[in-house]
Coordinates of N, CA and C in Angstrom, one line a residue:
X1 N 112.1 139.1 85.6 CA 112.2 138.6 84.3 C 111.5 137.3 84.1
X2 N 111.6 136.5 85.1 CA 111.0 135.1 85.0 C 109.5 135.2 84.8
X3 N 108.9 136.2 85.4 CA 107.4 136.3 85.2 C 107.1 136.7 83.8
X4 N 107.9 137.5 83.2 CA 107.7 137.9 81.8 C 107.8 136.7 80.8
X5 N 108.8 135.9 81.1 CA 109.0 134.7 80.2 C 107.8 133.7 80.4
X6 N 107.3 133.6 81.6 CA 106.2 132.7 81.8 C 104.9 133.2 81.1
X7 N 104.8 134.5 80.9 CA 103.6 135.0 80.3 C 103.6 134.7 78.8
X8 N 104.7 134.4 78.2 CA 104.7 134.1 76.7 C 104.4 132.7 76.5
X9 N 103.3 132.4 75.8 CA 102.9 131.0 75.6 C 103.9 130.4 74.6
X10 N 104.4 129.2 75.0 CA 105.3 128.5 74.1 C 104.5 127.5 73.3
X11 N 104.7 127.6 72.0 CA 104.0 126.8 71.1 C 104.9 125.7 70.5
X12 N 104.3 124.6 70.2 CA 105.1 123.6 69.5 C 105.4 124.1 68.1
X13 N 106.6 124.0 67.6 CA 107.0 124.5 66.3 C 106.1 123.8 65.2
X14 N 105.8 122.6 65.3 CA 105.0 121.9 64.3 C 103.6 122.5 64.3
X15 N 103.0 122.7 65.4 CA 101.7 123.3 65.5 C 101.7 124.7 64.9
X16 N 102.7 125.5 65.2 CA 102.9 126.8 64.6 C 102.9 126.8 63.1
X17 N 103.6 125.8 62.6 CA 103.7 125.6 61.1 C 102.3 125.3 60.5
X18 N 101.6 124.4 61.2 CA 100.3 124.0 60.7 C 99.3 125.2 60.7
X19 N 99.4 126.0 61.7 CA 98.4 127.2 61.9 C 98.8 128.3 61.0
X20 N 100.1 128.6 60.8 CA 100.5 129.8 60.1 C 101.0 129.6 58.7
X21 N 101.5 128.4 58.4 CA 102.0 128.1 57.1 C 103.3 128.8 56.9
X22 N 103.7 129.0 55.6 CA 104.9 129.7 55.2 C 104.6 131.0 54.7
X23 N 105.5 132.0 55.0 CA 105.4 133.3 54.5 C 105.9 133.3 53.1
X24 N 105.1 133.5 52.1 CA 105.5 133.5 50.7 C 105.6 134.8 50.0
X25 N 105.6 135.9 50.8 CA 105.8 137.2 50.3 C 104.5 137.9 49.8
X26 N 103.4 137.1 49.7 CA 102.1 137.7 49.3 C 101.3 138.0 50.6
X27 N 100.5 139.0 50.5 CA 99.6 139.3 51.6 C 98.6 138.1 51.8
X28 N 98.4 137.7 53.0 CA 97.4 136.6 53.2 C 96.0 137.0 52.9
X29 N 95.7 138.3 52.8 CA 94.3 138.7 52.5 C 94.0 138.8 51.0
X30 N 95.1 138.9 50.2 CA 94.9 139.0 48.8 C 94.7 137.6 48.1
X31 N 93.6 137.4 47.5 CA 93.4 136.1 46.8 C 94.2 136.1 45.5
X32 N 94.7 135.0 45.1 CA 95.4 134.8 43.8 C 94.5 134.9 42.7
X33 N 94.7 135.8 41.7 CA 93.8 135.9 40.6 C 93.7 134.6 39.8
X34 N 92.5 134.3 39.3 CA 92.3 133.1 38.5 C 93.0 133.3 37.1
X35 N 93.3 132.2 36.5 CA 94.0 132.2 35.2 C 93.0 132.4 34.0
X36 N 93.5 133.0 33.0 CA 92.8 133.0 31.7 C 93.8 132.5 30.7
X37 N 93.3 132.5 29.4 CA 94.2 131.9 28.4 C 95.5 132.7 28.2
X38 N 95.5 134.0 28.3 CA 96.7 134.8 28.2 C 97.7 134.5 29.4
X39 N 97.1 134.5 30.6 CA 98.0 134.2 31.8 C 98.6 132.8 31.8
X40 N 97.8 131.9 31.3 CA 98.2 130.5 31.3 C 99.4 130.3 30.3
X41 N 99.2 131.0 29.1 CA 100.3 131.0 28.1 C 101.6 131.6 28.7
X42 N 101.4 132.8 29.4 CA 102.6 133.4 30.0 C 103.2 132.5 31.0
X43 N 102.4 131.9 31.8 CA 102.9 130.9 32.8 C 103.7 129.8 32.2
X44 N 103.2 129.2 31.1 CA 103.8 128.1 30.4 C 105.1 128.6 29.8
X45 N 105.1 129.8 29.2 CA 106.4 130.4 28.6 C 107.4 130.6 29.7
X46 N 107.0 131.1 30.8 CA 108.0 131.3 31.9 C 108.6 130.0 32.4
X47 N 107.7 129.0 32.5 CA 108.2 127.6 33.0 C 109.2 127.0 32.0
X48 N 108.9 127.0 30.7 CA 109.8 126.4 29.8 C 111.1 127.2 29.6
X49 N 111.0 128.5 29.9 CA 112.2 129.4 29.9 C 113.1 129.1 31.1
X50 N 112.5 128.7 32.2 CA 113.3 128.5 33.4 C 113.8 127.1 33.5
X51 N 113.0 126.1 33.1 CA 113.3 124.7 33.3 C 113.4 123.9 32.0
X52 N 114.4 123.0 31.9 CA 114.4 122.0 30.8 C 113.3 121.0 31.2
X53 N 112.3 120.8 30.3 CA 111.1 120.0 30.7 C 110.7 119.2 29.5
X54 N 109.7 118.3 29.8 CA 109.1 117.5 28.8 C 107.6 117.9 28.6
X55 N 107.0 117.4 27.6 CA 105.6 117.7 27.3 C 104.7 117.3 28.5
X56 N 105.0 116.1 29.0 CA 104.2 115.5 30.1 C 104.3 116.4 31.3
X57 N 105.5 116.8 31.6 CA 105.7 117.6 32.8 C 105.1 119.0 32.7
X58 N 105.2 119.6 31.5 CA 104.5 120.9 31.3 C 103.0 120.8 31.4
X59 N 102.5 119.7 30.8 CA 101.0 119.5 30.9 C 100.6 119.3 32.4
X60 N 101.3 118.6 33.2 CA 101.0 118.3 34.6 C 101.1 119.7 35.4
X61 N 102.1 120.4 35.1 CA 102.3 121.7 35.8 C 101.1 122.7 35.5
X62 N 100.7 122.8 34.2 CA 99.7 123.7 33.8 C 98.3 123.3 34.4
X63 N 98.1 122.0 34.4 CA 96.8 121.4 35.0 C 96.8 121.7 36.4
X64 N 97.9 121.5 37.1 CA 97.9 121.8 38.6 C 97.7 123.3 38.8
X65 N 98.3 124.2 38.0 CA 98.1 125.6 38.2 C 96.6 126.0 38.0
X66 N 95.9 125.4 37.0 CA 94.5 125.7 36.8 C 93.7 125.2 38.0
X67 N 94.0 124.1 38.5 CA 93.3 123.5 39.7 C 93.5 124.4 40.9
X68 N 94.7 124.9 41.1 CA 95.0 125.7 42.3 C 94.4 127.1 42.2
X69 N 94.5 127.7 41.0 CA 94.1 129.1 40.9 C 92.7 129.3 40.3
X70 N 92.2 128.3 39.7 CA 90.8 128.5 39.1 C 90.9 129.0 37.7
X71 N 89.8 129.1 37.0 CA 89.8 129.6 35.6 C 88.8 130.8 35.5
X72 N 89.2 131.8 34.8 CA 88.4 133.0 34.6 C 87.8 133.0 33.2
X73 N 86.6 132.7 33.1 CA 85.9 132.7 31.8 C 85.1 131.4 31.7
X74 N 84.3 131.4 30.6 CA 83.4 130.2 30.4 C 84.2 129.1 29.7
X75 N 85.0 129.4 28.7 CA 85.6 128.4 27.8 C 86.9 128.0 28.5
X76 N 87.1 126.8 28.9 CA 88.3 126.2 29.5 C 89.3 126.0 28.3
X77 N 90.5 126.3 28.5 CA 91.5 126.1 27.5 C 92.0 124.7 27.4
X78 N 92.5 124.2 26.3 CA 93.0 122.9 26.1 C 94.4 122.9 26.4
X79 N 94.8 122.3 27.5 CA 96.2 122.3 28.0 C 97.1 121.5 27.0
X80 N 96.5 120.3 26.5 CA 97.3 119.5 25.6 C 97.6 120.2 24.3
X81 N 96.6 121.0 23.8 CA 96.9 121.8 22.6 C 98.0 122.8 22.8
X82 N 98.0 123.5 23.9 CA 99.0 124.5 24.3 C 100.4 123.8 24.4
X83 N 100.4 122.6 25.0 CA 101.7 121.9 25.1 C 102.2 121.5 23.7
X84 N 101.3 121.0 22.8 CA 101.7 120.6 21.5 C 102.2 121.8 20.7
X85 N 101.5 123.0 20.9 CA 102.0 124.2 20.2 C 103.4 124.6 20.6
X86 N 103.7 124.4 21.9 CA 105.0 124.7 22.4 C 106.0 123.8 21.8
X87 N 105.6 122.5 21.7 CA 106.5 121.5 21.1 C 106.8 121.8 19.6
X88 N 105.8 122.3 18.9 CA 105.9 122.6 17.5 C 106.8 123.8 17.3
X89 N 106.8 124.8 18.3 CA 107.6 126.0 18.2 C 109.0 125.7 18.6
X90 N 109.3 124.5 19.2 CA 110.6 124.1 19.6 C 111.0 124.5 21.0
X91 N 110.0 124.9 21.8 CA 110.3 125.3 23.2 C 110.5 124.0 24.0
X92 N 109.9 122.9 23.6 CA 110.0 121.6 24.3 C 110.4 120.6 23.2
X93 N 111.4 119.8 23.5 CA 111.8 118.7 22.7 C 112.1 117.5 23.5
X94 N 111.2 116.5 23.6 CA 111.4 115.4 24.4 C 112.7 114.5 24.1
X95 N 112.9 114.4 22.8 CA 114.1 113.7 22.3 C 115.4 114.3 22.8
X96 N 115.5 115.7 22.7 CA 116.7 116.4 23.1 C 116.8 116.3 24.7
X97 N 115.7 116.4 25.4 CA 115.7 116.3 26.8 C 116.2 114.9 27.2
X98 N 115.8 113.8 26.5 CA 116.2 112.5 26.8 C 117.7 112.3 26.6
X99 N 118.2 112.9 25.5 CA 119.6 112.8 25.2 C 120.5 113.5 26.2
X100 N 120.0 114.7 26.6 CA 120.7 115.4 27.7 C 120.7 114.7 29.0
X101 N 119.6 114.0 29.3 CA 119.6 113.3 30.6 C 120.6 112.1 30.5
X102 N 120.6 111.5 29.3 CA 121.5 110.4 29.1 C 123.0 110.8 29.3
X103 N 123.4 111.9 28.7 CA 124.8 112.4 28.9 C 125.0 112.7 30.4
X104 N 124.1 113.3 31.0 CA 124.2 113.7 32.4 C 124.3 112.4 33.3
X105 N 123.6 111.4 33.0 CA 123.6 110.2 33.8 C 125.0 109.5 33.6
X106 N 125.5 109.5 32.4 CA 126.9 108.9 32.2 C 127.9 109.7 33.0
X107 N 127.9 111.0 33.0 CA 128.8 111.8 33.8 C 128.7 111.5 35.2
X108 N 127.5 111.3 35.7 CA 127.2 111.1 37.1 C 127.4 109.7 37.6
X109 N 127.5 108.8 36.6 CA 127.8 107.4 36.9 C 126.6 106.5 37.1
X110 N 125.5 106.9 36.5 CA 124.3 106.1 36.6 C 124.1 105.2 35.4
X111 N 123.4 104.0 35.5 CA 123.3 103.1 34.5 C 122.0 103.1 33.7
X112 N 121.8 102.1 32.8 CA 120.7 102.1 31.9 C 119.4 102.0 32.6
X113 N 119.3 101.2 33.6 CA 118.0 101.0 34.3 C 117.6 102.3 35.0
X114 N 118.5 103.0 35.6 CA 118.2 104.3 36.2 C 117.7 105.3 35.2
X115 N 118.3 105.3 34.0 CA 117.9 106.2 32.9 C 116.5 105.9 32.5
X116 N 116.2 104.6 32.3 CA 114.8 104.2 31.9 C 113.8 104.7 32.9
X117 N 114.1 104.5 34.2 CA 113.1 105.0 35.2 C 112.9 106.5 35.1
X118 N 114.0 107.2 34.9 CA 113.9 108.7 34.9 C 113.1 109.1 33.7
X119 N 113.3 108.5 32.5 CA 112.6 108.9 31.3 C 111.1 108.5 31.4
X120 N 110.8 107.4 32.0 CA 109.4 107.0 32.2 C 108.7 108.0 33.1
X121 N 109.4 108.4 34.2 CA 108.9 109.3 35.2 C 108.6 110.7 34.5
X122 N 109.5 111.0 33.5 CA 109.3 112.3 32.8 C 108.3 112.3 31.7
X123 N 107.7 111.1 31.5 CA 106.6 111.0 30.5 C 107.2 111.0 29.1
X124 N 108.4 110.5 28.9 CA 109.0 110.5 27.6 C 108.7 109.1 26.9
X125 N 108.1 109.2 25.7 CA 107.7 108.0 25.0 C 108.9 107.2 24.4
X126 N 108.6 106.0 24.0 CA 109.7 105.1 23.5 C 110.4 105.7 22.3
X127 N 109.7 106.3 21.4 CA 110.2 106.9 20.1 C 111.2 108.0 20.5
X128 N 110.9 108.8 21.4 CA 111.8 110.0 21.8 C 113.0 109.5 22.6
X129 N 112.9 108.3 23.2 CA 114.0 107.8 24.1 C 115.0 106.9 23.4
X130 N 114.8 106.6 22.1 CA 115.6 105.6 21.4 C 117.1 106.1 21.4
X131 N 117.3 107.3 21.0 CA 118.7 107.8 20.8 C 119.4 107.9 22.2
X132 N 118.6 108.3 23.2 CA 119.2 108.4 24.6 C 119.6 107.0 25.1
X133 N 118.8 106.0 24.8 CA 119.1 104.6 25.3 C 120.3 104.1 24.5
X134 N 120.4 104.4 23.2 CA 121.5 103.9 22.5 C 122.8 104.5 23.0
X135 N 122.8 105.8 23.3 CA 123.9 106.5 23.9 C 124.3 105.9 25.2
X136 N 123.3 105.6 26.0 CA 123.6 105.0 27.3 C 124.2 103.6 27.2
X137 N 123.7 102.8 26.3 CA 124.2 101.5 26.1 C 125.7 101.5 25.6
X138 N 126.0 102.5 24.7 CA 127.3 102.6 24.2 C 128.3 103.1 25.3
X139 N 127.8 103.9 26.3 CA 128.6 104.5 27.3 C 128.5 103.8 28.7
X140 N 127.9 102.6 28.7 CA 127.7 102.0 30.0 C 129.0 101.7 30.8
X141 N 130.1 101.4 30.1 CA 131.3 101.2 30.8 C 131.9 102.5 31.4
X142 N 131.8 103.6 30.6 CA 132.2 104.9 31.1 C 131.4 105.3 32.3
X143 N 130.1 105.0 32.2 CA 129.2 105.4 33.4 C 129.6 104.6 34.6
X144 N 129.9 103.3 34.4 CA 130.2 102.5 35.6 C 131.6 102.9 36.1
X145 N 132.5 103.3 35.2 CA 133.8 103.8 35.7 C 133.7 105.1 36.5
X146 N 132.8 106.0 36.0 CA 132.6 107.2 36.7 C 132.0 107.0 38.1
X147 N 131.1 106.0 38.1 CA 130.4 105.7 39.4 C 131.5 105.1 40.4
X148 N 132.3 104.2 39.9 CA 133.4 103.6 40.8 C 134.4 104.7 41.2
X149 N 134.7 105.6 40.4 CA 135.6 106.7 40.7 C 135.0 107.6 41.8
X150 N 133.8 107.9 41.6 CA 133.1 108.8 42.5 C 132.9 108.2 43.9
X151 N 132.6 106.9 43.9 CA 132.4 106.2 45.2 C 133.6 105.5 45.7
X152 N 134.7 105.6 45.0 CA 136.0 105.0 45.4 C 135.9 103.5 45.6
X153 N 135.4 102.9 44.5 CA 135.2 101.4 44.6 C 136.2 100.7 43.7
X154 N 136.6 99.5 44.0 CA 137.5 98.7 43.2 C 138.8 99.4 42.9
X155 N 139.1 99.6 41.6 CA 140.4 100.2 41.3 C 140.6 101.6 41.8
X156 N 139.6 102.3 42.2 CA 139.7 103.6 42.6 C 139.7 103.8 44.2
X157 N 139.7 102.6 44.8 CA 139.7 102.6 46.3 C 141.1 102.9 46.8
X158 N 141.2 103.3 48.1 CA 142.5 103.5 48.6 C 143.1 102.3 49.3
X159 N 142.2 101.4 49.8 CA 142.6 100.1 50.3 C 141.6 99.0 49.8
X160 N 142.1 97.8 49.9 CA 141.2 96.7 49.5 C 140.0 96.5 50.4
X161 N 138.9 96.2 49.9 CA 137.6 96.1 50.6 C 137.4 94.7 51.2
X162 N 136.8 94.6 52.3 CA 136.4 93.4 52.9 C 135.3 92.7 52.1
X163 N 135.0 91.5 52.3 CA 133.9 90.8 51.6 C 132.5 91.5 51.9
X164 N 132.3 91.9 53.1 CA 131.1 92.6 53.5 C 131.0 93.9 52.8
X165 N 132.1 94.7 52.8 CA 132.1 96.0 52.1 C 131.9 95.8 50.6
X166 N 132.5 94.8 50.0 CA 132.3 94.5 48.6 C 130.8 94.2 48.3
X167 N 130.2 93.5 49.2 CA 128.7 93.2 49.0 C 127.9 94.5 48.9
X168 N 128.2 95.4 49.8 CA 127.5 96.7 49.9 C 127.9 97.5 48.6
X169 N 129.1 97.5 48.2 CA 129.5 98.2 47.0 C 128.7 97.6 45.8
X170 N 128.6 96.3 45.7 CA 127.9 95.7 44.6 C 126.4 96.2 44.6
X171 N 125.8 96.2 45.8 CA 124.4 96.7 45.9 C 124.3 98.1 45.5
X172 N 125.3 98.9 45.8 CA 125.3 100.3 45.4 C 125.3 100.5 43.9
X173 N 126.2 99.6 43.3 CA 126.3 99.6 41.8 C 124.9 99.2 41.2
X174 N 124.3 98.2 41.7 CA 123.0 97.8 41.2 C 121.9 98.8 41.4
X175 N 121.9 99.5 42.5 CA 120.9 100.6 42.7 C 121.1 101.7 41.8
X176 N 122.4 101.9 41.4 CA 122.7 103.0 40.4 C 122.3 102.6 39.0
X177 N 121.8 101.4 38.8 CA 121.2 101.0 37.5 C 122.2 100.3 36.6
X178 N 123.3 99.8 37.1 CA 124.2 99.1 36.3 C 123.9 97.6 36.3
X179 N 124.4 96.9 35.2 CA 124.2 95.4 35.1 C 125.0 94.7 36.1
X180 N 124.6 93.5 36.4 CA 125.3 92.7 37.5 C 126.8 92.4 37.1
X181 N 127.0 91.9 35.8 CA 128.3 91.5 35.4 C 129.3 92.7 35.4
X182 N 128.9 93.8 34.9 CA 129.8 95.0 34.9 C 130.0 95.5 36.3
X183 N 129.0 95.5 37.1 CA 129.2 95.9 38.5 C 130.2 95.0 39.2
X184 N 130.0 93.7 39.0 CA 130.9 92.7 39.7 C 132.4 92.9 39.2
X185 N 132.6 93.2 38.0 CA 133.9 93.5 37.5 C 134.6 94.6 38.2
X186 N 133.9 95.7 38.4 CA 134.5 96.8 39.1 C 134.7 96.6 40.6
X187 N 133.7 95.9 41.2 CA 133.8 95.7 42.7 C 134.9 94.7 43.0
X188 N 135.1 93.7 42.2 CA 136.1 92.7 42.4 C 137.5 93.1 42.0
X189 N 137.7 94.2 41.3 CA 139.0 94.6 40.8 C 139.8 95.1 42.0
X190 N 141.1 94.8 41.9 CA 142.0 95.2 42.9 C 142.4 96.7 42.8
X191 N 142.9 97.3 43.9 CA 143.2 98.7 43.9 C 144.3 99.0 42.9
X192 N 144.1 100.0 42.0 CA 145.0 100.4 41.0 C 144.9 99.6 39.7
X193 N 144.0 98.6 39.6 CA 143.9 97.8 38.4 C 143.3 98.7 37.3
X194 N 143.7 98.5 36.1 CA 143.1 99.2 34.9 C 142.2 98.3 34.2
X195 N 140.9 98.5 34.2 CA 139.9 97.7 33.5 C 139.7 98.2 32.1
X196 N 139.7 97.3 31.2 CA 139.5 97.6 29.8 C 138.0 97.3 29.4
X197 N 137.5 98.1 28.5 CA 136.1 97.9 28.1 C 136.1 96.7 27.2
X198 N 135.1 95.9 27.3 CA 135.0 94.7 26.5 C 134.6 95.0 25.1

């Protein structure tokens, strides 16, 4: 048996990954057909049906797919026009997306700065983000309270924290996008305290 095992070459798993890639269910010999206007529209429709997205993300996705698969035909389609058409039809609404993200961030305990970063990364303009930012500023105390409850900080902790641990908790609050004053209120609160919104 030992001779049999020695005959099998042992490959490094990283090297195997680089040479073979991932099995994606498609035959390696079949090329992916290039896109045309009809296929691109179907691809976009499938994407917006599956994911809540923004105009910028849909445009990036379609551009990437054209680059990966190529284009069948002489006339290249205008991705921006297709994205605008989907927005006019109501398949994409950046303002609604921003408001949904704002509500989600409040529930998860994230602050205003974190929402701003997320909306900017999603390509949402200032006009579409106004209502979401207003909601977040109105709900900033609730978001901080949710974060403290989730991380068991301050009034939601089981035991009082040491000064070093409080420093780390304050840093976690700030990374979550909350303001310094609000973060400090929660971190310095004693176990079981009830904080009131200002």
